[in-house]
């Protein structure tokens, strides 16, 4: 029987081993099949590059991210001259000072707080309060890690500037646009806080144990994880193909043995990570870097705002979102002489912060353990659900410019919907069929179950069971 009677080219058989040679498909090099598609993709990429450059212009007008570490070094001594618990200066010292100086300052502030109020408040921990304290400590810890390049503490964390992440143009543009909104909202909140003193500040979430609280904890954890992801070049990859074993092995192989090809595919960072240059245009009053005229010479506010801008162009949306929320716990004013016990407890907690960044890894793990075949195939729905849930939480992070406001206003966060039963049932059925081989008719023979091959090999003297031929 001629199996290739309908084929325009009948494959020839090799005289050496009898194998069928590959078909030689004629191809006209001058007529590229997908030239129109490639040209359209290039136009889209060029438009996104132009938009990205314009967005970076908003951050570099009046601000030089590449030289911001010099600004930090000259400003830190000034911050210590007017330092008190719960102030913006206090926050900047916690985040920007080296570990030894930060701990020494914390001890001095703690002693001064005890001397000022002549008392020592005691807390009554609960399951929810311990969780809130743990999250707050983790947020301070990751912020110190993100800002490590601005300190002289020997940390070698690289900065993958947003303008160098060209393979992910669309996501970078979206993050920069949202970062502008986050910073402008933060500036409005800081100016509003100057009009009235707030001694009811607390790090404890007012939500009771509920679905809403769980959703809030989920988006907080996602924000921390997203901040950690910015420490790695791979932190911006979000294609579903990342969940395939072949892709992970192929990516690893190309990145190891063909780095030039990997860089062209966006799997490796550029050889040079050049910081964005300061804009040639002078900053105006309505620009992102500018405070109103009456606060323009305030070194603390200037350093606070530029730190947020540096995080935007160096780390991304999650980092600046977290920094602005943490900064909302602090103020410009000294604590009142007659403070509430709850506020004294809050200040006490701030002075007792001791964080180390040694435990934070800069390498981002893969979306699933592709090297462990058993674990990867055991419940792939789990990794798929986590992957999709993170996308939903990222959208929620952009819709809520501050998680503190979403709590106080009673606004409910959107929960991630679980996959439909039909979809899950179909995937399970496919896996069951892949693991079970049923042969009928004359072809029946010693066909073991795919999932039990290794198991049978481990049993000495056991022979594979043959299927019973159908009659």
mmCIF file of C-alpha atoms in Angstrom, residues 18 60 74 150 356 386 464:
data_model
loop_
_atom_site.group_PDB
_atom_site.id
_atom_site.type_symbol
_atom_site.label_atom_id
_atom_site.label_comp_id
_atom_site.label_asym_id
_atom_site.label_seq_id
_atom_site.Cartn_x
_atom_site.Cartn_y
_atom_site.Cartn_z
ATOM 1 C CA UNK A 18 16.463 1.666 5.629
ATOM 2 C CA UNK A 60 14.472 61.269 35.388
ATOM 3 C CA UNK A 74 25.437 63.107 52.026
ATOM 4 C CA UNK A 150 22.429 52.543 48.054
ATOM 5 C CA UNK A 356 18.966 41.269 58.464
ATOM 6 C CA UNK A 386 -0.581 29.658 41.856
ATOM 7 C CA UNK A 464 5.337 -7.330 33.615
#
